[in-house]
Short mmCIF file of C-alpha atoms and ligand atoms in Angstrom, two decimals:
data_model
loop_
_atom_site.label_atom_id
_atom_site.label_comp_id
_atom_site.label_asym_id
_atom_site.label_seq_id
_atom_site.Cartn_x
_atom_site.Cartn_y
_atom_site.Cartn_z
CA UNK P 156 128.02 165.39 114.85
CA UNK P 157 128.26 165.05 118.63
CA UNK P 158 125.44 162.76 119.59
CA UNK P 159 124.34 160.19 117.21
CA UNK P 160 120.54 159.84 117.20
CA UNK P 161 119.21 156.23 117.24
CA UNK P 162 116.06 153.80 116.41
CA UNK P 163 115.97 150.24 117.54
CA UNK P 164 114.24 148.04 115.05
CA UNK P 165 113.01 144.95 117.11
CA UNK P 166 112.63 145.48 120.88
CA UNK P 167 113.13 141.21 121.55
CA UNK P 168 115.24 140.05 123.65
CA UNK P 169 118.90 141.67 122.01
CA UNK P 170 117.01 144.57 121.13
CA UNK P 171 116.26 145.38 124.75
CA UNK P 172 119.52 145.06 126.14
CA UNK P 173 121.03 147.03 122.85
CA UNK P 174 118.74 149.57 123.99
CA UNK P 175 119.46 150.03 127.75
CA UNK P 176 123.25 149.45 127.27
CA UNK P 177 122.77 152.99 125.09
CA UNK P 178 121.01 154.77 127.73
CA UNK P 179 123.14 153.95 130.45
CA UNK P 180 126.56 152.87 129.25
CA UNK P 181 127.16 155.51 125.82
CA UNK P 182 126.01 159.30 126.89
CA UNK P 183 127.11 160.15 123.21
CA UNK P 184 124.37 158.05 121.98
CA UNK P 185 120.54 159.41 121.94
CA UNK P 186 118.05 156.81 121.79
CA UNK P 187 114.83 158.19 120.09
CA UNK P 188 112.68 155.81 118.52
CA UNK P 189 111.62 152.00 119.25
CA UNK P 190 109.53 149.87 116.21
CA UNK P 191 108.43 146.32 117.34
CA UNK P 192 104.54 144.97 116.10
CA UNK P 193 104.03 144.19 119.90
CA UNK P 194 103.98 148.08 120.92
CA UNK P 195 101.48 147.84 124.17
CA UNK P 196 105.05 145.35 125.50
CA UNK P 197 107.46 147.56 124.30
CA UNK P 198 105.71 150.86 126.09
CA UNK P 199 105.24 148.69 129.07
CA UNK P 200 108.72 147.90 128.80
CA UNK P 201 110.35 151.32 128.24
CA UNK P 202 108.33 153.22 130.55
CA UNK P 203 111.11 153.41 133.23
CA UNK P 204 113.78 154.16 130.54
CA UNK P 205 112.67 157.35 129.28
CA UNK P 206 110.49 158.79 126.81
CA UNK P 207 110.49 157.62 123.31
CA UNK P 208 108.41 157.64 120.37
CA UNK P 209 107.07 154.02 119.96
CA UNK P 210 105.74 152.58 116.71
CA UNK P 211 104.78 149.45 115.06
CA UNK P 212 106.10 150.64 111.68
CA UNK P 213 109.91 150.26 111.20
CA UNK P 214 109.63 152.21 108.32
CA UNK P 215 108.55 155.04 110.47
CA UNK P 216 112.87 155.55 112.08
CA UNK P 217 113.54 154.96 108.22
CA UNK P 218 111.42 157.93 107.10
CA UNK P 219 112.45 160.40 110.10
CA UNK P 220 114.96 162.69 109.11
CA UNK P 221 116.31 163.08 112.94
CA UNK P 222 117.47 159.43 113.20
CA UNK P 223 121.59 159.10 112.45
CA UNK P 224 121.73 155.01 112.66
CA UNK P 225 119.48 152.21 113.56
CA UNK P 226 119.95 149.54 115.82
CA UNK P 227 118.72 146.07 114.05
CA UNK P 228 117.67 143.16 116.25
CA UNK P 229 114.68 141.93 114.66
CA UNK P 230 114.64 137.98 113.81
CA UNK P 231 116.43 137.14 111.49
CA UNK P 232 114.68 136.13 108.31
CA UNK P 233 114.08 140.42 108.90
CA UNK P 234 117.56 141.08 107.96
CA UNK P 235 118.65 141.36 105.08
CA UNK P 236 115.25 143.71 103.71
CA UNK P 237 115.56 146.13 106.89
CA UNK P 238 119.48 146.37 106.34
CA UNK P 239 119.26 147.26 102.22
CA UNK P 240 115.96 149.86 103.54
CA UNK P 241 118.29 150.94 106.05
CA UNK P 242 121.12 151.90 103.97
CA UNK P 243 119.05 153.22 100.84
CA UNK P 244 117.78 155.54 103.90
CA UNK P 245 121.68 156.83 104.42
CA UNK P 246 121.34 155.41 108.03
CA UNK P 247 124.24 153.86 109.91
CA UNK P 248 123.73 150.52 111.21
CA UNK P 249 124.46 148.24 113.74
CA UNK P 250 122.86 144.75 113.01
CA UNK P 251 122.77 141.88 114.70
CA UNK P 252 124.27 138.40 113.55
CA UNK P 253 123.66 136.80 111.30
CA UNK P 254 123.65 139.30 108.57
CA UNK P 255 120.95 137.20 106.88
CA UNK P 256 119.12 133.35 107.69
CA UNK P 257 120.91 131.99 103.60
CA UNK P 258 123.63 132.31 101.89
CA UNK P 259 121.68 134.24 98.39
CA UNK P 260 120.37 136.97 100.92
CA UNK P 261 123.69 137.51 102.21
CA UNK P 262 125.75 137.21 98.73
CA UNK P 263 123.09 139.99 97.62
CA UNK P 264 124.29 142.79 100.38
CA UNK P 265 127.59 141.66 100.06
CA UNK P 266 127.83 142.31 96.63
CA UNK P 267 125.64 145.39 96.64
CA UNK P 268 126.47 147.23 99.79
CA UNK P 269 130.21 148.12 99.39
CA UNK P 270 131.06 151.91 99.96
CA UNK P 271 127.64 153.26 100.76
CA UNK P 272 129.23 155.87 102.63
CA UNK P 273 127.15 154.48 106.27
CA UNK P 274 128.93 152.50 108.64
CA UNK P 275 127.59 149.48 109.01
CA UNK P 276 128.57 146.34 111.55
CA UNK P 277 127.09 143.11 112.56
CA UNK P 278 126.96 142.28 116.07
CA UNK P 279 129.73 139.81 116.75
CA UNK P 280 129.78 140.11 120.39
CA UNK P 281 132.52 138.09 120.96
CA UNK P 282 135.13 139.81 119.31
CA UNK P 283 134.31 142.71 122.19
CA UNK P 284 133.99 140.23 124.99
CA UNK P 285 137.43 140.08 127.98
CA UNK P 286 138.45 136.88 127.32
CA UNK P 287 138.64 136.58 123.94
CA UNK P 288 140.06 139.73 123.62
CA UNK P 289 142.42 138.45 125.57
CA UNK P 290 143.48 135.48 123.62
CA UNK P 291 143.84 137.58 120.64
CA UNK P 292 146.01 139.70 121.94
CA UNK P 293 148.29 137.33 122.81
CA UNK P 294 147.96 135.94 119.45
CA UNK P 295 148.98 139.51 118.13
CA UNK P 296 151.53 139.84 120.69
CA UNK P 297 153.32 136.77 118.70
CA UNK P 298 153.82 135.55 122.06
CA UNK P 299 151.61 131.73 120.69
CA UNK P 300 154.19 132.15 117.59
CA UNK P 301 152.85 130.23 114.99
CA UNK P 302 148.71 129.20 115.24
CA UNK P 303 148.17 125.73 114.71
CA UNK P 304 145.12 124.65 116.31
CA UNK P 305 141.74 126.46 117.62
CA UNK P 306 139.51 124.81 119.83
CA UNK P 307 135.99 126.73 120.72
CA UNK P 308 133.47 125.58 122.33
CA UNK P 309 129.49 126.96 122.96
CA UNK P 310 126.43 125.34 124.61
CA UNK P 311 123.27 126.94 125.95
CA UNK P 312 122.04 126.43 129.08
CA UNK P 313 118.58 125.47 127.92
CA UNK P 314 116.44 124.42 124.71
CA UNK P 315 115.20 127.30 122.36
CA UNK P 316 111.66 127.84 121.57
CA UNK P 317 110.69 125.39 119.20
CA UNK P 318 109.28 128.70 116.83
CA UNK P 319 112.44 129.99 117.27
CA UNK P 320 114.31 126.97 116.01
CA UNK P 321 111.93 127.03 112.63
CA UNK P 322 112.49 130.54 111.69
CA UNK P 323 116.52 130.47 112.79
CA UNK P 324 117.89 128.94 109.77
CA UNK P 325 119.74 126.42 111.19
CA UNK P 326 122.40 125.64 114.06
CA UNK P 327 124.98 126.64 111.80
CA UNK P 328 123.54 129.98 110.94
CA UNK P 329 121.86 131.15 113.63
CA UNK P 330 124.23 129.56 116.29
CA UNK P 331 127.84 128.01 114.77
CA UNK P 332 128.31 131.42 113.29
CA UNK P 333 130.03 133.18 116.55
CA UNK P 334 132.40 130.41 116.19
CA UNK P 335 133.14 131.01 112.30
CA UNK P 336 133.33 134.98 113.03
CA UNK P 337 135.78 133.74 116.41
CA UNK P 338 137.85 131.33 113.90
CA UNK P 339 138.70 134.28 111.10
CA UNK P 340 139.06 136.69 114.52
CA UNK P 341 141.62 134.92 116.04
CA UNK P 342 143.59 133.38 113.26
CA UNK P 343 143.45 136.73 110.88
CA UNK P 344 142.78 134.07 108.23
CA UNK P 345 140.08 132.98 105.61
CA UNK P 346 138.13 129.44 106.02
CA UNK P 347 139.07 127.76 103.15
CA UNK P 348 137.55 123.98 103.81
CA UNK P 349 134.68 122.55 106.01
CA UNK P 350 133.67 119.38 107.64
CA UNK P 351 130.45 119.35 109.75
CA UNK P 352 127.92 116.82 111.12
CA UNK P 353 125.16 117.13 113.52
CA UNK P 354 122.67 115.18 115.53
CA UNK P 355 119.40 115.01 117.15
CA UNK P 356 119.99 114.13 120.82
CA UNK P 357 117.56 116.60 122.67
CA UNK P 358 114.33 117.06 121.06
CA UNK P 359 113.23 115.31 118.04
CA UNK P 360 110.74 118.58 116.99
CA UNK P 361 114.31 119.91 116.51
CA UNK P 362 115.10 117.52 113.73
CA UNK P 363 111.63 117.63 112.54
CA UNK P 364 112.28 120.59 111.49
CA UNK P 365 114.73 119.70 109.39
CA UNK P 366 117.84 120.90 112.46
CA UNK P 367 120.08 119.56 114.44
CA UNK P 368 120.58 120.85 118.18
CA UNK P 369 123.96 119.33 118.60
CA UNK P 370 126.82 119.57 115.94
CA UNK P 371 130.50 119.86 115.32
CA UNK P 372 132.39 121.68 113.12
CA UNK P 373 135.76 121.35 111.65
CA UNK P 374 137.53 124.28 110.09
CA UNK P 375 140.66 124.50 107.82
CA UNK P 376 142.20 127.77 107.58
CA UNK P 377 144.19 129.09 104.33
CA UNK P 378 147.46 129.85 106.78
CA UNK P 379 146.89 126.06 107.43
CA UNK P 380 145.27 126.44 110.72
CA UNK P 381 142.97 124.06 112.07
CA UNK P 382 139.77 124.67 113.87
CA UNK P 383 138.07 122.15 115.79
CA UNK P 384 133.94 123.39 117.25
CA UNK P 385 131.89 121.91 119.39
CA UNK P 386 128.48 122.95 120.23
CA UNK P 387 125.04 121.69 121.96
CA UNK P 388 121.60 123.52 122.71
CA UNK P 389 121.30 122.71 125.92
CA UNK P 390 123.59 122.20 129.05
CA UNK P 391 122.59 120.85 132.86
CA UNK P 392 125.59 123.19 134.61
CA UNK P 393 124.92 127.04 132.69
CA UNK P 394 126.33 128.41 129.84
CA UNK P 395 129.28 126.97 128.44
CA UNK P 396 131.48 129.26 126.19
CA UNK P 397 135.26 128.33 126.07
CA UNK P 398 138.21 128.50 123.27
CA UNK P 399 141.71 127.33 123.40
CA UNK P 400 144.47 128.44 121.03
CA UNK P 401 147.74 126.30 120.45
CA UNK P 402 150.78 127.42 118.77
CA UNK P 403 154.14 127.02 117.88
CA UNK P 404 155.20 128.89 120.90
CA UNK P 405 152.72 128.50 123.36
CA UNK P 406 149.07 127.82 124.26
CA UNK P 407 145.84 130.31 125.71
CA UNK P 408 142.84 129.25 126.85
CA UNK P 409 140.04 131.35 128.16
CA UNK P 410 137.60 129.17 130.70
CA UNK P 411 134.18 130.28 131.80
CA UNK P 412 133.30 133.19 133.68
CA UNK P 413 131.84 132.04 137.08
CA UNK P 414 129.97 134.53 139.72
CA UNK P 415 132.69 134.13 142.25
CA UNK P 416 135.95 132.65 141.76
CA UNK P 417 135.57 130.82 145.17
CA UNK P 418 136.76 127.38 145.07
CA UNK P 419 135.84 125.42 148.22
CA UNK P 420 137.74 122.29 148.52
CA UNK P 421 136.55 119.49 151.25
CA UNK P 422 136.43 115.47 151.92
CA UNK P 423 133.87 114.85 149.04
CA UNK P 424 135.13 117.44 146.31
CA UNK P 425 136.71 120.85 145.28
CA UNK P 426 133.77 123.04 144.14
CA UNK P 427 133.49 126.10 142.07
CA UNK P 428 130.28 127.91 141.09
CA UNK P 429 128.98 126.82 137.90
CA UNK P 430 129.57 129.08 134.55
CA UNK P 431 127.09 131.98 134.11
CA UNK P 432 124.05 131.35 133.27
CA UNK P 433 123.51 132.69 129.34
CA UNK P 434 124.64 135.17 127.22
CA UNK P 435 122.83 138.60 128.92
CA UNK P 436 124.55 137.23 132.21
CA UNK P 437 127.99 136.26 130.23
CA UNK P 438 128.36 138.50 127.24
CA UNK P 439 126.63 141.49 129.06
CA UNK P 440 130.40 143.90 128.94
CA UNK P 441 130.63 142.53 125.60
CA UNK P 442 127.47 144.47 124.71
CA UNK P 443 128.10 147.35 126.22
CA UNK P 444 131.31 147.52 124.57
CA UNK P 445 130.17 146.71 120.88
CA UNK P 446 127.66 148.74 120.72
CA UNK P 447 129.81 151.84 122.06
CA UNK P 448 132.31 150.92 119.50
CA UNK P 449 129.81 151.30 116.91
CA UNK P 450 128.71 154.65 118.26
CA UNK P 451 132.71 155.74 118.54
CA UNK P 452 132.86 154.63 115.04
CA UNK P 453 130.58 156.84 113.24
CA UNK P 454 131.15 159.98 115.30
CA UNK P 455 134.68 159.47 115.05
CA UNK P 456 134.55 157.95 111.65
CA UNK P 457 136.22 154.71 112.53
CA UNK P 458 136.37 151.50 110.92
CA UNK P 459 134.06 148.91 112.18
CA UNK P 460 135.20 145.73 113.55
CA UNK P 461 132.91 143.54 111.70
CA UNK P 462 131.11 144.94 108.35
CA UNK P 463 128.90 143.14 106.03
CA UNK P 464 132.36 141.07 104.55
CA UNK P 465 132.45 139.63 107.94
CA UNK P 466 129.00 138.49 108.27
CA UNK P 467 128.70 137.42 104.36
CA UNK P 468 132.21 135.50 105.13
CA UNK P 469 130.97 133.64 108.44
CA UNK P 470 127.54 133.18 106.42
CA UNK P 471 129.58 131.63 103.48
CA UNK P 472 130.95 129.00 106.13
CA UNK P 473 127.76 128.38 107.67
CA UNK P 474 126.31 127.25 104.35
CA UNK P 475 129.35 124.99 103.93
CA UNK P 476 128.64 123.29 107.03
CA UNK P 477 125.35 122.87 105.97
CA UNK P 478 125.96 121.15 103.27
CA UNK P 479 128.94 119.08 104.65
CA UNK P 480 126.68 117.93 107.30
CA UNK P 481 124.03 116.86 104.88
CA UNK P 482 126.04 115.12 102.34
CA UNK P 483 128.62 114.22 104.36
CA UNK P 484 131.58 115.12 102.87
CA UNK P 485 133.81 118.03 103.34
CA UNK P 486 133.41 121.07 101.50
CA UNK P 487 135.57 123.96 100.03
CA UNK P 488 134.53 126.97 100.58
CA UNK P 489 135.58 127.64 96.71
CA UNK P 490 132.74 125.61 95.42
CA UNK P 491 130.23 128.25 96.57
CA UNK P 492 131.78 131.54 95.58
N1 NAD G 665 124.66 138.19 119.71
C1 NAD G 665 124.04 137.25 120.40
O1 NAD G 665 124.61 136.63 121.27
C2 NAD G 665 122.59 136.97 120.09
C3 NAD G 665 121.84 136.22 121.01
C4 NAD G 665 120.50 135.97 120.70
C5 NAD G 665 119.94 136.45 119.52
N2 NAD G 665 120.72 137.15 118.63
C6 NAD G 665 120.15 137.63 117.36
O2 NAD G 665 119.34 138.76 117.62
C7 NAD G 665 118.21 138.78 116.72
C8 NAD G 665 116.95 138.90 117.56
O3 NAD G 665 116.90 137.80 118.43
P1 NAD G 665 116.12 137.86 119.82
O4 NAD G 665 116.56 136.71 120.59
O5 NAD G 665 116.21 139.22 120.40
O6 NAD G 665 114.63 137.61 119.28
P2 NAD G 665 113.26 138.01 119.98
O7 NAD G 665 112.24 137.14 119.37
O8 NAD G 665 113.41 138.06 121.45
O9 NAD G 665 113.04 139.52 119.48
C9 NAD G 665 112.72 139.87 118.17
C10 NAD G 665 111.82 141.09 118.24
O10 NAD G 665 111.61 141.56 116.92
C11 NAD G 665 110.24 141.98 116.83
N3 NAD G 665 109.80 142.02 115.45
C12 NAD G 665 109.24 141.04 114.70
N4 NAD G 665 108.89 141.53 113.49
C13 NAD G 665 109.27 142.83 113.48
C14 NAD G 665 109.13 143.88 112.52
N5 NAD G 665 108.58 143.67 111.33
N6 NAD G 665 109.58 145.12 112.86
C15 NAD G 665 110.16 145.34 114.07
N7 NAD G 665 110.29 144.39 115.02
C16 NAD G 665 109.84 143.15 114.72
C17 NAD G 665 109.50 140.97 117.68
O11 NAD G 665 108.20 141.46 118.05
C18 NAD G 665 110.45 140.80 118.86
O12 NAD G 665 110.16 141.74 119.87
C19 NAD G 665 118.29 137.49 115.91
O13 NAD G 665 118.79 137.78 114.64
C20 NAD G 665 119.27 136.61 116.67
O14 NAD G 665 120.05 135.77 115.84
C21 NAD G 665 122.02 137.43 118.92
#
């Protein structure tokens, strides 16, 4: 196979920019079909893209025997039923996090989608994006020695849609679960014991339904790591995505990407331009690059970098937090397995 023929399932916001990063950034990839309900948008929307067949029915790039791999990026609650249709229709997939919004959906395609014979990854951005690529090399390099402490941090520049928040599943599945994925990245090592909280400082609809919008996370790893996570919903200054990592040897830290690196020093202060505004400004190479890795890895029959153990893992921990957050106590991740 030389070009790998694709549908996108979902044509939202990650489903657009999955799209155009496979037009313009992965000739090898041929995008032929997108499926979204809102199809008079998505024609408006792909008119200066190219010419597609667009459908309502995601059954439809299922069902078409020209289609090599999907692209999922419908909400979430979608997940887990499109991925097991998906596979049972010998398609490769690339899906984005988290693999599903609980931790019995997730346990399910775990357990029952192991050596289908399609490739299949979740979108973890992050483990494609410069800086954190960075920090793990240096990790790998040995350079840190020993890792004994991770700090990440993430906050959004604004408040979601309070729809959005109800059909998530939660801050710490729809949001905290980069920063699981990040922690078993970096350290190379399983979560083994959670402690979480959370509160309701931005919005109260947030906690009336049942969520918190700002929450904390720690981690303890089984090489006796510890991970400390911060995160919040909504910033006044951009889009705040850092991580340090501290080890016997050393220390790395990766700080926010800015538009210029400028920094203008006077009387009153020393100024920089504030971090990026959100993820499509942020994580756009990161896209580009995960989604060409996924291509490379079915036409050059690759491993992915994060498969469904990945997502059911980080899912696993999401759930613990949960649960530590609401009961507030910590929680092994042994008591759920
Ligand atoms: N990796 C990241 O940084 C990142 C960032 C944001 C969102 N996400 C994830 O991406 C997924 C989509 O989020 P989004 O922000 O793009 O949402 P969105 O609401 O912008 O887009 C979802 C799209 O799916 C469509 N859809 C709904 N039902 C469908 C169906 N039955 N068949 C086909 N399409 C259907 C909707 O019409 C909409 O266009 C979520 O799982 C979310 O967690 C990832």
């Amino acid at each position: 196979m030389e070009t790998l023929r694709i549908g996108v399932i979902g044509l939202g916001r990650l489903g657009r920019i999955h799209t155009t990063n496979l037009i313009q950034h992965v000739p090898e990839a041929k995008v032929k079909t997108l499926a979204d309900p809102r199809v008079d948008e998505t024609k408006k929307w792909a008119e200066r893209l190219g010419d597609f067949k667009i459908t309502a029915n995601w059954q439809d790039v299922l069902e078409d025997p020209e289609i090599d791999a999907v692209v999922i990026a419908s909400p979430t609650t979608l997940h887990g039923e499109m991925l097991k249709a998906a596979v049972k229709a010998k398609k490769h997939v690339f899906m984005e996090k988290p693999l599903a919004h609980n931790l019995e959906t997730a346990r399910e395609l775990y357990k029952n989608l192991k050596d289908t014979g399609v490739k299949i990854q979740i979108a973890f951005n992050r483990r494609f994006d410069h800086n954190f690529r960075k920090v793990k090399d240096f990790i790998d390099s040995g350079e840190l020695g020993e890792i004994h402490l991770i700090r990440t941090t993430s906050r959004d520049p604004h408040l979601p849609d309070i729809e959005f928040v109800k059909k998530s599943g939660g801050i710490f599945f729809d949001f905290m679960i980069h920063e699981f994925d990040t922690a078993r990245f970096l350290t190379g090592s399983e979560v083994v014991e959670v402690y979480a909280g959370g509160s309701v400082l931005l919005d109260p609809r947030i906690g009336e339904a049942g969520d918190f919008d700002t929450a904390y996370a720690i981690l303890k790893m089984e090489n006796g790591a510890i991970c400390a996570i911060d995160v919040s919903r909504k910033t006044t200054y951009g889009y705040d995505q850092r991580v340090e990592v501290f080890g016997s040897k050393g220390c790395a830290r990766a700080e926010n990407d800015r538009a210029t690196n400028v920094i203008v020093s006077t009387e009153a202060a020393v100024c920089s331009d504030k971090p990026l505004y959100y993820f499509p400004q942020r994580y756009m190479q990161s896209f580009a690059n995960e989604i060409r890795a996924f291509v490379e890895s079915v036409l050059e029959d690759k491993d992915v970098s994060a498969g469904v153990e990945a997502g059911y893992y980080s899912i696993l921990v999401a759930r613990a937090a949960d649960i530590s957050a609401k009961e507030n106590r910590s929680v092994k991740i042994a008591e759920l397995i």
